Coordinates of C-alpha atoms in Angstrom, one line a residue:
Chain A
X4 CA -0.3 31.0 -2.7
X5 CA 1.0 28.5 -0.2
X6 CA -0.4 24.9 -0.8
X7 CA -0.5 23.8 3.0
X8 CA -2.4 20.9 2.4
X9 CA -0.4 19.3 -0.7
X10 CA 2.8 19.6 1.6
X11 CA 3.2 15.7 2.2
X12 CA 3.7 14.6 -1.1
X13 CA 4.6 11.4 -2.8
X14 CA 8.0 9.5 -2.8
X15 CA 7.2 7.6 -6.0
X16 CA 9.6 7.2 -8.8
X17 CA 10.5 10.2 -10.8
X18 CA 8.1 9.3 -13.8
X19 CA 5.4 8.3 -11.6
X20 CA 5.9 11.3 -9.5
X21 CA 5.9 13.8 -12.1
X22 CA 2.7 12.0 -13.3
X23 CA 1.1 12.5 -9.8
X24 CA 2.0 16.1 -10.0
X25 CA 0.6 17.0 -13.4
X26 CA -2.9 15.0 -12.4
X27 CA -2.7 16.9 -9.1
X28 CA -2.7 20.0 -10.9
X29 CA -4.6 19.2 -14.2
X30 CA -7.5 17.3 -12.2
X31 CA -7.4 18.2 -8.7
X32 CA -6.6 21.6 -8.8
X33 CA -8.3 22.1 -12.0
X34 CA -5.5 24.1 -13.8
X35 CA -5.9 24.8 -17.3
X36 CA -2.4 26.4 -17.6
X37 CA 0.6 26.2 -15.2
X38 CA 2.5 29.5 -15.5
X39 CA 5.1 28.7 -12.2
X40 CA 5.4 25.9 -10.1
X41 CA 7.3 25.8 -6.6
X42 CA 8.1 22.1 -5.7
X43 CA 10.4 20.9 -2.5
X44 CA 12.1 17.9 -3.1
X45 CA 12.7 16.0 0.2
X46 CA 16.3 14.8 1.1
X47 CA 15.2 11.6 2.7
X48 CA 13.5 10.4 -0.7
X49 CA 16.7 11.7 -2.8
X50 CA 14.7 11.9 -6.0
X51 CA 17.1 12.3 -9.0
X52 CA 16.3 16.4 -9.7
X53 CA 17.4 16.1 -13.4
X54 CA 15.3 12.9 -14.2
X55 CA 12.3 14.4 -12.4
X56 CA 12.3 17.6 -14.4
X57 CA 12.7 15.5 -17.7
X58 CA 10.0 13.6 -16.8
X59 CA 7.8 16.2 -15.9
X60 CA 8.4 18.3 -18.7
X61 CA 7.7 15.3 -21.1
X62 CA 4.6 14.4 -19.8
X63 CA 3.3 17.7 -19.4
X64 CA 3.4 18.4 -23.3
X65 CA 0.7 15.6 -23.4
X66 CA -1.5 17.6 -20.6
X67 CA -1.6 21.5 -20.5
X68 CA 2.2 22.3 -20.6
X69 CA 4.2 23.8 -17.7
X70 CA 5.8 27.1 -17.1
X71 CA 8.8 27.6 -15.0
X72 CA 9.4 25.3 -12.3
X73 CA 11.4 25.8 -8.9
X74 CA 12.6 23.3 -6.9
X75 CA 13.9 23.9 -3.4
X76 CA 15.9 21.1 -1.3
X77 CA 14.5 20.3 1.9
X78 CA 16.8 18.8 4.6
X79 CA 15.7 15.5 6.4
X80 CA 15.1 15.9 10.0
X81 CA 14.3 13.5 12.6
X82 CA 13.0 13.8 16.1
X83 CA 13.0 10.6 18.3
X84 CA 9.8 9.8 19.9
X85 CA 11.1 8.2 22.8
X86 CA 13.9 10.9 24.0
X87 CA 13.4 13.7 21.9
X88 CA 16.9 14.0 20.4
X89 CA 16.7 15.6 16.9
X90 CA 19.4 14.6 14.0
X91 CA 19.9 14.7 10.3
X92 CA 21.0 12.7 7.6
X93 CA 24.8 13.5 8.1
X94 CA 26.8 11.1 9.2
X95 CA 24.0 8.6 9.2
X96 CA 26.2 5.9 7.2
X97 CA 23.4 4.7 4.8
X98 CA 24.7 2.3 2.4
X99 CA 23.4 2.4 -1.5
X100 CA 21.0 -0.6 -0.8
X101 CA 19.4 1.2 2.1
X102 CA 19.1 4.6 0.2
X103 CA 17.6 2.8 -2.6
X104 CA 15.0 1.2 -0.3
X105 CA 14.2 4.6 1.3
X106 CA 13.9 6.1 -2.3
X107 CA 11.1 3.9 -2.9
X108 CA 9.3 4.2 0.3
X109 CA 10.7 6.7 2.7
X110 CA 9.3 5.4 5.8
X111 CA 11.8 2.1 5.4
X112 CA 14.0 4.7 7.2
X113 CA 12.6 3.5 10.4
X114 CA 14.3 -0.1 9.6
X115 CA 17.9 1.4 8.7
X116 CA 18.3 4.1 11.0
X117 CA 17.4 4.6 14.7
X118 CA 17.9 7.2 17.4
X119 CA 21.7 8.1 17.6
X120 CA 21.0 8.7 21.7
X121 CA 18.8 6.2 22.6
X122 CA 18.4 3.5 19.9
X123 CA 15.0 3.7 19.1
X124 CA 13.4 3.0 15.9
X125 CA 10.4 4.9 17.0
X126 CA 11.3 8.4 15.7
X127 CA 9.3 11.4 13.6
X128 CA 10.4 12.3 10.3
X129 CA 10.4 16.1 11.0
X130 CA 11.1 17.5 7.2
X131 CA 12.4 16.4 4.2
X132 CA 10.4 13.0 3.4
X133 CA 9.2 13.2 -0.1
X134 CA 8.2 15.8 -2.5
X135 CA 6.0 18.8 -1.6
X136 CA 3.7 21.0 -4.1
X137 CA 4.8 24.4 -2.3
X138 CA 3.1 26.8 -4.8
X139 CA 1.5 27.2 -8.1
X140 CA 0.5 30.1 -10.6
X141 CA -1.7 29.7 -13.3
X142 CA -5.3 29.5 -15.0
X143 CA -8.0 28.2 -13.4
X144 CA -6.1 26.4 -10.3
X145 CA -8.3 25.9 -7.6
X146 CA -5.6 26.5 -4.7
X147 CA -6.6 25.7 -1.3
X148 CA -5.4 28.2 1.2
Chain B
X7 CA -8.6 13.9 3.0
X8 CA -6.8 11.8 0.3
X9 CA -7.8 14.0 -2.4
X10 CA -5.6 16.4 -1.2
X11 CA -2.6 14.1 -1.9
X12 CA -1.0 14.0 -5.1
X13 CA -0.3 10.3 -4.8
X14 CA -4.2 10.0 -4.5
X15 CA -4.4 11.4 -8.1
X16 CA -2.5 8.6 -9.7
X17 CA -3.8 5.5 -7.6
X18 CA -6.9 5.4 -9.8
X19 CA -4.9 4.9 -13.0
X20 CA -2.8 2.5 -11.3
X21 CA -5.7 0.3 -10.0
X22 CA -7.6 0.5 -13.3
X23 CA -6.1 -2.5 -14.7
X24 CA -7.7 -4.7 -12.1
X25 CA -11.2 -6.2 -12.4
X26 CA -11.6 -7.1 -8.8
X27 CA -10.1 -5.9 -5.6
X28 CA -10.5 -8.4 -2.7
X29 CA -9.4 -7.4 0.8
X30 CA -8.9 -10.1 3.2
X31 CA -9.5 -8.7 6.7
X32 CA -10.0 -9.9 10.4
X33 CA -9.4 -8.0 13.6
X34 CA -8.2 -10.9 15.4
X35 CA -4.9 -12.2 14.9
X36 CA -3.8 -15.8 14.2
X37 CA -7.1 -16.8 12.6
X38 CA -5.2 -17.1 8.9
X39 CA -5.8 -14.1 7.1
X40 CA -2.0 -14.4 5.2
X41 CA -2.5 -18.0 4.7
X42 CA -5.7 -17.4 3.2
X43 CA -4.8 -14.1 1.2
X44 CA -1.8 -16.0 -0.3
X45 CA -3.6 -19.1 -0.9
X46 CA -6.5 -17.4 -2.8
X47 CA -4.2 -15.6 -4.9
X48 CA -2.1 -18.8 -5.6
X49 CA -5.3 -20.4 -6.3
X50 CA -6.6 -18.1 -8.8
X51 CA -3.4 -18.3 -11.0
X52 CA -3.4 -22.0 -10.8
X53 CA -6.8 -21.5 -12.5
X54 CA -5.4 -19.6 -15.1
X55 CA -6.8 -16.3 -13.7
X56 CA -4.3 -13.2 -13.7
X57 CA -3.9 -12.9 -10.1
X58 CA -2.1 -10.5 -7.8
X59 CA -0.9 -10.2 -4.1
X60 CA -0.7 -7.0 -2.3
X61 CA 0.8 -7.6 1.4
X62 CA -0.5 -4.4 3.5
X63 CA 0.6 -5.8 6.6
X64 CA 3.2 -3.1 6.9
X65 CA 5.0 -3.8 10.2
X66 CA 5.1 -7.6 10.2
X67 CA 4.4 -8.7 6.2
X68 CA 4.5 -12.6 6.0
X69 CA 3.0 -13.4 2.6
X70 CA 6.7 -13.8 1.2
X71 CA 7.0 -16.8 3.5
X72 CA 3.7 -18.5 2.0
X73 CA 5.3 -17.7 -1.3
X74 CA 8.8 -18.9 -0.6
X75 CA 10.2 -15.3 -1.6
X76 CA 13.7 -13.8 0.0
X77 CA 12.3 -10.4 -0.3
X78 CA 14.8 -7.6 -1.6
X79 CA 15.2 -4.6 -4.1
X80 CA 16.5 -7.1 -6.8
X81 CA 13.3 -8.5 -7.3
X82 CA 11.2 -5.3 -8.5
X83 CA 11.6 -4.0 -11.9
X84 CA 11.5 0.1 -12.3
X85 CA 9.6 1.0 -15.3
X86 CA 8.4 4.6 -14.6
X87 CA 7.4 3.1 -11.2
X88 CA 7.7 -0.6 -10.0
X89 CA 6.3 -3.5 -11.8
X90 CA 5.6 -6.3 -9.1
X91 CA 7.7 -9.5 -9.7
X92 CA 5.6 -12.8 -10.9
X93 CA 6.0 -15.3 -8.1
X94 CA 4.3 -18.8 -9.0
X95 CA 2.2 -16.9 -11.7
X96 CA 1.1 -14.1 -9.2
X97 CA 2.1 -10.5 -9.4
X98 CA 3.3 -9.7 -6.0
X99 CA 4.0 -6.5 -3.8
X100 CA 5.0 -6.0 -0.4
X101 CA 6.6 -3.8 2.0
X102 CA 9.2 -6.4 2.7
X103 CA 11.1 -5.8 -0.7
X104 CA 11.9 -2.4 1.0
X105 CA 12.8 -3.1 4.4
X106 CA 14.3 -6.9 3.7
X107 CA 11.7 -8.4 5.9
X108 CA 13.1 -6.6 9.1
X109 CA 10.8 -4.7 11.5
X110 CA 9.2 -1.6 10.7
X111 CA 8.2 0.9 13.5
X112 CA 5.3 2.6 12.2
X113 CA 2.7 4.9 13.6
X114 CA -0.6 5.7 11.9
X115 CA 0.2 8.8 9.4
X116 CA 3.4 7.2 8.6
X117 CA 1.5 3.9 7.6
X118 CA -0.8 5.6 5.3
X119 CA 2.1 7.1 3.5
X120 CA 3.2 3.8 3.1
X121 CA 0.3 2.6 1.4
X122 CA -0.4 5.7 -0.9
X123 CA 3.2 5.4 -2.0
X124 CA 3.0 1.7 -2.6
X125 CA -0.5 2.4 -4.4
X126 CA 1.1 5.3 -6.5
X127 CA 4.1 3.5 -7.7
X128 CA 3.0 -0.2 -8.3
X129 CA 2.2 -0.8 -11.9
X130 CA -0.1 -3.8 -11.9
X131 CA -0.4 -5.6 -14.9
X132 CA -4.0 -6.7 -16.2
X133 CA -5.4 -8.7 -13.2
X134 CA -9.0 -10.4 -13.0
X135 CA -8.3 -10.5 -9.3
X136 CA -5.7 -8.4 -6.8
X137 CA -6.1 -10.2 -3.1
X138 CA -5.0 -7.8 -0.3
X139 CA -3.5 -9.0 3.1
X140 CA -3.9 -6.7 5.9
X141 CA -3.1 -6.6 9.7
X142 CA -5.2 -7.5 12.3
X143 CA -7.3 -4.6 14.0
X144 CA -9.6 -2.2 12.5
X145 CA -6.6 0.6 12.3
X146 CA -4.8 2.5 9.9
X147 CA -3.9 0.0 6.8
X148 CA -7.3 -1.6 6.9
X149 CA -9.5 1.5 7.1
X150 CA -6.9 3.3 4.1
X151 CA -7.4 0.1 1.8
X152 CA -10.9 -0.1 2.4
X153 CA -11.6 3.8 2.1
X154 CA -9.0 4.0 -1.0
X155 CA -10.4 0.9 -2.7
X156 CA -14.2 1.7 -2.1
X157 CA -13.8 5.0 -3.5
X158 CA -11.9 4.8 -6.5
X159 CA -12.4 1.3 -7.6
X160 CA -15.5 -0.4 -9.2
X161 CA -15.2 -3.7 -7.6
X162 CA -14.0 -3.7 -4.2
X163 CA -15.1 -6.5 -1.8
X164 CA -14.0 -7.4 1.5
X165 CA -13.5 -11.2 2.9
X166 CA -13.8 -11.5 6.6
X167 CA -11.9 -14.4 7.9
X168 CA -12.5 -15.9 11.2
X169 CA -12.4 -19.1 13.4
X170 CA -15.1 -20.6 15.2
X171 CA -13.6 -19.3 18.2
X172 CA -15.7 -16.9 20.1
X173 CA -13.0 -14.4 20.7
X174 CA -12.5 -14.5 16.8
X175 CA -16.3 -14.4 16.0
X176 CA -16.6 -11.4 18.2
X177 CA -14.1 -9.6 16.1
X178 CA -15.4 -10.9 13.0
X179 CA -18.9 -9.5 14.1
X180 CA -17.5 -5.9 15.0
X181 CA -15.8 -5.4 11.6
X182 CA -18.8 -6.7 9.7
X183 CA -21.0 -4.2 11.4
X184 CA -18.5 -1.2 10.8
X185 CA -18.5 -2.7 6.9
X186 CA -22.0 -2.8 6.9
X187 CA -22.4 0.8 8.3
X188 CA -19.8 2.0 5.9
X189 CA -21.8 0.7 2.8
X190 CA -18.7 -1.4 2.1
X191 CA -19.4 -4.5 -0.2
X192 CA -18.8 -7.5 1.7
X193 CA -18.0 -10.7 -0.3
X194 CA -18.7 -13.2 2.8
X195 CA -17.2 -14.9 5.7
X196 CA -14.2 -17.5 5.3
X197 CA -14.2 -20.1 8.1
X198 CA -10.7 -21.2 8.9
X199 CA -9.6 -24.2 10.9
X200 CA -13.1 -25.5 10.1
X201 CA -14.3 -28.7 11.8
X202 CA -17.1 -29.4 9.3
X203 CA -19.7 -29.3 11.9
X204 CA -22.0 -26.4 12.0
X205 CA -20.8 -23.6 14.1
X206 CA -20.9 -20.2 15.3
X207 CA -19.8 -18.9 12.0
X208 CA -22.7 -20.2 10.5
X209 CA -24.7 -18.1 13.2
X210 CA -22.8 -15.0 12.7
X211 CA -23.5 -15.2 8.9
X212 CA -26.9 -15.8 9.2
X213 CA -27.2 -12.5 11.7
X214 CA -25.6 -10.2 9.8
X215 CA -27.0 -11.2 6.5
X216 CA -23.4 -12.5 4.7
X217 CA -22.4 -15.6 3.0
X218 CA -20.0 -18.3 4.2
X219 CA -17.9 -18.6 1.4
X220 CA -15.4 -21.1 2.2
X221 CA -14.8 -23.6 5.2
X222 CA -11.0 -24.3 5.2
X223 CA -10.5 -27.0 7.3
X224 CA -7.5 -27.3 9.7
X225 CA -4.5 -28.9 8.1
X226 CA -1.5 -30.2 10.2
X227 CA 0.5 -30.2 6.7
X228 CA 0.1 -26.6 6.1
X229 CA 3.3 -25.7 8.0
X230 CA 5.2 -28.0 6.3
X231 CA 4.3 -26.5 2.9
X232 CA 4.8 -23.1 3.6
X233 CA 7.1 -21.6 1.2
X234 CA 6.2 -24.3 -1.7
X235 CA 3.3 -22.8 -3.2
X236 CA 2.7 -26.0 -5.6
X237 CA 2.5 -28.1 -2.2
X238 CA 0.7 -25.7 -0.8
X239 CA -2.0 -25.8 -3.3
X240 CA -2.5 -29.6 -2.7
X241 CA -3.0 -29.3 1.1
X242 CA -6.6 -29.7 2.1
X243 CA -6.5 -25.9 2.7
X244 CA -5.5 -24.9 -0.7
X245 CA -7.9 -27.3 -2.1
X246 CA -10.8 -25.8 -0.1
X247 CA -10.0 -22.3 -1.3
X248 CA -11.2 -23.3 -4.6
X249 CA -14.8 -22.9 -3.1
X250 CA -13.9 -19.2 -2.8
X251 CA -13.0 -18.8 -6.2
X252 CA -16.2 -20.4 -7.2
X253 CA -18.2 -18.2 -5.4
X254 CA -16.4 -15.1 -6.3
X255 CA -16.3 -15.6 -10.0

């Protein structure tokens, strides 16, 4: 089942993020048991995959547990709202501090990047912003299709 | 709409440590929302109350100027989220920490994303009062914080700031109408740059059935005190906001 309405997701820190995912599964979706979870991790937010998965498993022990977790990396893509140019993070030349700021709040990318063609800061993050819950299988999950 | 977003799942928990959320709003720019929001938080802390300040003016945050903070990532502490720094006794969060105070070009849905992100990640300590500064207008930032706070927090109130200018009063009247229709809890009006005489603010308050919580006089010394909270609290404006706290608690 595809959770279209849950695709835009948090870019909170890994632990806070894992907590948000679990509360969504067990509270919002009403899962009693989660057998399989598919997550998308946006390149822009640069979530530490290992820390996130550790946090998810650790916090899940206090809730209903969690089964197999699949993670899909999603490339960050941008589209300029002024000239229509599309580009990715490759060669963007972001520094460490800039990446950290974007890690906390992905929309901060509008400060640190501008359109390579026209220089506009008014661009759309087409994909790869933050975390997305793509799919879940389990007992009692009220999935919105 | 928010309920389908995983971040919304944790925001209620994040705000649970806060007794009262006070949203400072005005559709009209330049009436002094930011100064009043920051001074209210500082005055509360000065009274010994656990106080916080959240700047939701995402594209043009300025509370750090009032508090005298040079915004940057080095000020925040990571602990399974972000612990806001304490500035002159006020727990403080602003998007300027992440933008370095530079301009942030945002459109509607992106503003909502930033607000959800910040609310989901910020781990507020126990607070008696969280003051929220908002940008001018009745758009995303204002609507989002009103919707979220009124939906998941047990005590969220709105203070509408205005001057006696007819333009500001008209803007305040429009916002009060929307708040009334939506069933939001309005704490009352704050008149800024007040002269002391009866003004259109009193007439607006009577017409809309709300209270004038405080009258903040025009204070030419205020600009020089920006960035110096102890000096700010001694200004006429700072002292006047004691009235507001007295009405709230």
